[in-house]
XYZ file of C-alpha atoms in Angstrom:
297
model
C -20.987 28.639 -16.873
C -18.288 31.320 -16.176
C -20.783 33.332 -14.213
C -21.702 30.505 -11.939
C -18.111 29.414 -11.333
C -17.386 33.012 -10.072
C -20.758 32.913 -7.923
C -19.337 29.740 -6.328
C -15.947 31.164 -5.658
C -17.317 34.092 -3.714
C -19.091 31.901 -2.052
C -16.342 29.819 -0.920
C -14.349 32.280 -0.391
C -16.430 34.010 2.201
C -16.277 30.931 4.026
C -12.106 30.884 4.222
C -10.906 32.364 7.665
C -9.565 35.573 6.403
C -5.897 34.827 6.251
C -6.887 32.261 3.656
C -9.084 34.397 1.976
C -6.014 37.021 1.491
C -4.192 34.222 0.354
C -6.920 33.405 -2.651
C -7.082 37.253 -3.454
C -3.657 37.547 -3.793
C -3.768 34.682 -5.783
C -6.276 35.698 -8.428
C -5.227 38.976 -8.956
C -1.636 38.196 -9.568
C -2.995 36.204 -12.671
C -1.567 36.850 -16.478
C -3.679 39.536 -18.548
C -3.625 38.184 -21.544
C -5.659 39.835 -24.701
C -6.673 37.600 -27.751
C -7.381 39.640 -31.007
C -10.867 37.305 -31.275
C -12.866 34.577 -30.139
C -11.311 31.293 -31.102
C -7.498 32.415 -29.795
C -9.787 33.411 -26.454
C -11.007 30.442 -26.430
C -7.866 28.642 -26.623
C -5.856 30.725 -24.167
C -8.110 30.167 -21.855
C -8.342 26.398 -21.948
C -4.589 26.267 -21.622
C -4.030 29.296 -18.857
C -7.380 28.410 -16.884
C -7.878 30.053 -13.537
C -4.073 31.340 -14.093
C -4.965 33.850 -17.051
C -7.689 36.496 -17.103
C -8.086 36.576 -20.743
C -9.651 40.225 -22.360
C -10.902 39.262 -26.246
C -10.360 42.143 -28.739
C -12.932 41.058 -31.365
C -15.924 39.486 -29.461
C -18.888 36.714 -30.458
C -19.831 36.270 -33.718
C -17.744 39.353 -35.124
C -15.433 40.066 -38.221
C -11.801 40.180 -37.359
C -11.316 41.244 -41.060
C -13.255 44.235 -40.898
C -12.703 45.287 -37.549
C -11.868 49.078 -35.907
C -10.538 48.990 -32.937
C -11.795 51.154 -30.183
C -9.802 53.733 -27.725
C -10.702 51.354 -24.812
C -9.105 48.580 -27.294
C -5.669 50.494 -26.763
C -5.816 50.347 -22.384
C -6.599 46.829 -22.825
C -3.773 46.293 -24.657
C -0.996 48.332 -22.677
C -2.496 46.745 -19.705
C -2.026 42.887 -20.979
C 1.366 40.978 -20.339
C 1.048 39.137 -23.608
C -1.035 39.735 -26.317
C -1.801 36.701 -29.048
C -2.697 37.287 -32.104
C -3.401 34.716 -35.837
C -1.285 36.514 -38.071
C -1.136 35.481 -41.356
C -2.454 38.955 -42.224
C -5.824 38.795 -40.630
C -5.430 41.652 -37.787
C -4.390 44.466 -40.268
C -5.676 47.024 -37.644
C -3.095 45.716 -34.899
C 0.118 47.576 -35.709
C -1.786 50.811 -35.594
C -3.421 49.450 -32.078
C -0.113 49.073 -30.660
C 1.307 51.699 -31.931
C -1.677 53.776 -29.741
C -1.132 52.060 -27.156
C 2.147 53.661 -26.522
C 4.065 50.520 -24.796
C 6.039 47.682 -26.846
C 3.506 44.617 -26.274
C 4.555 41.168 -26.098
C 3.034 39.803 -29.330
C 2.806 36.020 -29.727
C 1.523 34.669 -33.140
C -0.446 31.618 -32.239
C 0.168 30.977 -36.159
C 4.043 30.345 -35.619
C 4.919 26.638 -37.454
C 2.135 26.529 -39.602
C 2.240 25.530 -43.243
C 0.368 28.842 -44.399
C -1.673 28.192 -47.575
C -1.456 30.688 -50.578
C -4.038 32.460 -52.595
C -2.410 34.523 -55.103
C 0.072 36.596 -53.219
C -2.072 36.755 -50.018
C -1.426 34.200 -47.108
C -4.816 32.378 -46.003
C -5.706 33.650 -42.359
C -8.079 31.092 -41.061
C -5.681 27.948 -40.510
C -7.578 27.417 -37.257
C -10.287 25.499 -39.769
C -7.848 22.314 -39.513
C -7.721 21.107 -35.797
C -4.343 19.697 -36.506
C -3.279 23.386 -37.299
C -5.659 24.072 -34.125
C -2.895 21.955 -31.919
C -0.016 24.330 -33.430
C -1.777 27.261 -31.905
C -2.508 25.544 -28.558
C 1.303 24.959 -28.276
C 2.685 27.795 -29.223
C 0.035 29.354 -26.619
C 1.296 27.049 -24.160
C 4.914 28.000 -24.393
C 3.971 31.847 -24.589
C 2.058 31.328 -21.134
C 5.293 29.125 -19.851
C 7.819 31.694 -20.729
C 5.674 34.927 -18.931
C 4.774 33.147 -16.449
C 7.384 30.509 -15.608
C 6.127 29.830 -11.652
C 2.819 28.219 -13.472
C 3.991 26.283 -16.847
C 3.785 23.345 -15.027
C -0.305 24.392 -15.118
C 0.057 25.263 -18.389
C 1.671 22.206 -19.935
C -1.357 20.303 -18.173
C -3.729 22.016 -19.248
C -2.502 22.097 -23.056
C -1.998 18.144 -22.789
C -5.588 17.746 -21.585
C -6.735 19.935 -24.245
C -4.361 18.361 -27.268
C -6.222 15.247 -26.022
C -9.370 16.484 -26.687
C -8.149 17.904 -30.415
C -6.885 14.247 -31.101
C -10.567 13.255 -30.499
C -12.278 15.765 -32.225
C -9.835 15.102 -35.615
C -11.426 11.674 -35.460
C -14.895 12.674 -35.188
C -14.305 15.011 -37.851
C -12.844 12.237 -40.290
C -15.334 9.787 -39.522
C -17.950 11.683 -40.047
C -16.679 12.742 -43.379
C -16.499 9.651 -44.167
C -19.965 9.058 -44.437
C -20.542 11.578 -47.218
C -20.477 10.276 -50.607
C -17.425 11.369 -52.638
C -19.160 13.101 -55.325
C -21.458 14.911 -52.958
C -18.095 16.421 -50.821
C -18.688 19.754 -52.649
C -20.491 23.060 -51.158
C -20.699 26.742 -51.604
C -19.702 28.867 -48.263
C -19.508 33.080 -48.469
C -15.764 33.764 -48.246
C -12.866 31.458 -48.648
C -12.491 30.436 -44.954
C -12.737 26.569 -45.302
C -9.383 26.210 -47.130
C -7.302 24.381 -44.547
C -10.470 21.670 -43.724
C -11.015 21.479 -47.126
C -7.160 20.451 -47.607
C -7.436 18.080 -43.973
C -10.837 16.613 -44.756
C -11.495 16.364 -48.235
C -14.616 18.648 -48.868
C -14.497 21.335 -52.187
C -15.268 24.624 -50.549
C -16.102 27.481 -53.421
C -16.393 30.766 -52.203
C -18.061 33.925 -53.973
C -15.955 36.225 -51.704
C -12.046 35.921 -51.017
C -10.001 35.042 -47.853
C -11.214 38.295 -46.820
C -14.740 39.489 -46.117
C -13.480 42.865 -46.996
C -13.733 42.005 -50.514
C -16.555 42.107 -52.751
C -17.804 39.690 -55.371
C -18.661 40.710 -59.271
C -21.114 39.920 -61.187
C -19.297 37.722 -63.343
C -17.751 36.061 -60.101
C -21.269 35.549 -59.145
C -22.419 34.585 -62.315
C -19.409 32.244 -62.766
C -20.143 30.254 -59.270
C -24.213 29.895 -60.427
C -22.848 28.010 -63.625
C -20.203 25.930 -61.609
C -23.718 24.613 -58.988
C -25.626 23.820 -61.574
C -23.156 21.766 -64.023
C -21.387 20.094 -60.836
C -24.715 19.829 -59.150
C -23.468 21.228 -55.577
C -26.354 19.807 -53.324
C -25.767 22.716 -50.514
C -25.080 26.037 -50.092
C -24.224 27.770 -46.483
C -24.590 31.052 -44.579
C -21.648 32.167 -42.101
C -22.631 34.121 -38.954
C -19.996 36.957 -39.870
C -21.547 37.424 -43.456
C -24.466 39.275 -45.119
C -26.929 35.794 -46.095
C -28.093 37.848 -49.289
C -24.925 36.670 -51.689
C -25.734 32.609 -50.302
C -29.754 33.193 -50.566
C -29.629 35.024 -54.396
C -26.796 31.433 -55.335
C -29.501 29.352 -53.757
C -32.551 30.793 -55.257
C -31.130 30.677 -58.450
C -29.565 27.295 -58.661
C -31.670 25.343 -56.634
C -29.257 24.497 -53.973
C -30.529 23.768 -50.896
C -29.280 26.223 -48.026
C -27.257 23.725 -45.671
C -27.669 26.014 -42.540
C -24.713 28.214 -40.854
C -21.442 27.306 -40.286
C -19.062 29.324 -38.145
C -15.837 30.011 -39.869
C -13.869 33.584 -38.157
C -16.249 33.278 -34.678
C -17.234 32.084 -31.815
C -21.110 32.634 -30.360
C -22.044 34.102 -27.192
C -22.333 31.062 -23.859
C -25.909 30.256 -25.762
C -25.096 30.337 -28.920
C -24.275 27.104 -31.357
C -20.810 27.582 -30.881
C -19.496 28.993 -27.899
C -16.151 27.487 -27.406
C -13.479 26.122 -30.930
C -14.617 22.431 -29.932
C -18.432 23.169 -30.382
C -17.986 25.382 -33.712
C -16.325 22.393 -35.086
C -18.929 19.887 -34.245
C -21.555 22.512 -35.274
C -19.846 22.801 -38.649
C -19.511 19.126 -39.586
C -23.232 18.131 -37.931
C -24.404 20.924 -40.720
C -21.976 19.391 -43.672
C -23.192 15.619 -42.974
C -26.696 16.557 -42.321
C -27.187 18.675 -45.714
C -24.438 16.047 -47.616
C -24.514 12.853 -46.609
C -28.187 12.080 -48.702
């Protein structure tokens, strides 16, 4: 889609009179660099900054923002970028040393800001995104980031956000009511790492998770051994497969309890344009199509 809007603007373009067409330049290259440490903040920047950001993503399709090492080219991209938005919450543990090699104080923005972080233990739960009401925090707080840099075009932004919000409010409902067709008893599922927390907490479905908040961790045997007991006695009907995380763990859980494997669900990423989930919207809609599908009977 991208790639045939920018076909159709060099098109239309050509066919300006050329003071116009100076005009447009100057335009689009006067636009906010922004850089996103992954996918979903991408995503949302760019729904709220539209033609008026050119938004650079640190951590690209279906990658691991846990596990991630940044690159040298990672360090231009970031003394290049007039704001740089990050989660937070302890999920971009590479980023201070980024910064630091980038050799220019960046304008940080935590899209987190506001959020009522959950708590595992002592470590804050990164992936608050996974509630779309949390998902409206981060729009907002994007909104006001792109406002204050660029205050000649937050009358853009605040329409764009609002159109966007609008379309959050929407998919909350879809979200609920499809829940809502899912027996109580059955609202129960196995997932690799504990990224489901905050929809669990907004939508009412038991995530248990063989791995932590973090896919940098690594579950024990008795963890393992543990979570097989827990499917069988509470007779979990589904168990899924994330496209950041090695399917093994899910497969051995599955084999070995009889669960039946629900399908993927996209918890830390986005897909490439023709993937299942290319934009936030879609992953959610992917992810609850999969839940109801493998839950519901």
């Amino acid at each position: 889609m991208r790639r045939l809007w920018l076909i159709g603007l060099v098109l239309v373009t050509a066919m300006l009179p050329a003071h116009a067409q100076d005009r447009l330049q100057d335009r689009l290259q006067d636009r906010l660099n922004v850089v996103a440490s992954f996918s979903i903040l991408g995503d949302f920047v760019r729904n709220v900054g539209g033609e008026r950001v050119s938004v650079t993503t640190l951590v690209g399709s279906d990658g691991d923002a846990h596990v991630y090492t940044p690159a040298p080219a990672d360090a231009r991209k970031i003394a290049d970028a007039k704001l740089v938005v990050i989660n937070g919450l302890g999920l971009e543990g590479w980023l201070a040393r980024l910064v630091q090699s980038a050799g220019k104080k960046a304008n940080i923005v935590t899209a987190t800001q506001g959020v009522a972080s959950r708590k595992l233990g002592s470590d804050a739960d990164p992936h608050a995104w996974q509630s779309v009401a949390n998902a409206k925090i981060y729009v907002t707080n994007i909104r006001d980031a792109l406002s204050a840099a660029d205050p000649a075009d937050a009358g853009i932004f605040r329409a764009n956000a609002e159109a966007y919000l609008t379309k959050l409010d929407v998919l909350d409902r879809e979200v609920r009511e499809a829940i809502a067709q899912i027996p109580q008893a059955r609202r129960k599922v196995i997932s690799t790492h504990d990224a489901f927390g905050y929809f669990a907490a907004a939508y009412g479905i038991e995530f248990i998770a063989p791995l932590g908040v973090s896919t940098e961790s690594e579950a024990s045997a008795r963890d393992i051994a543990a979570i097989i007991r827990q499917v069988k006695a509470s007779k979990i009907p589904a168990v899924f497969l994330e496209n950041i995380s090695d399917p093994r763990l899910i497969r051995r859980i599955s084999a070995e309890t009889g669960a039946r494997i629900g399908g993927t669900l996209y918890s830390d990423s986005l897909t490439g344009e023709k993937g299942d989930a290319p934009t936030y919207i879609d992953m959610v809609r992917h992810n609850i199509k999969a839940l109801t599908s493998a839950l519901a009977n």
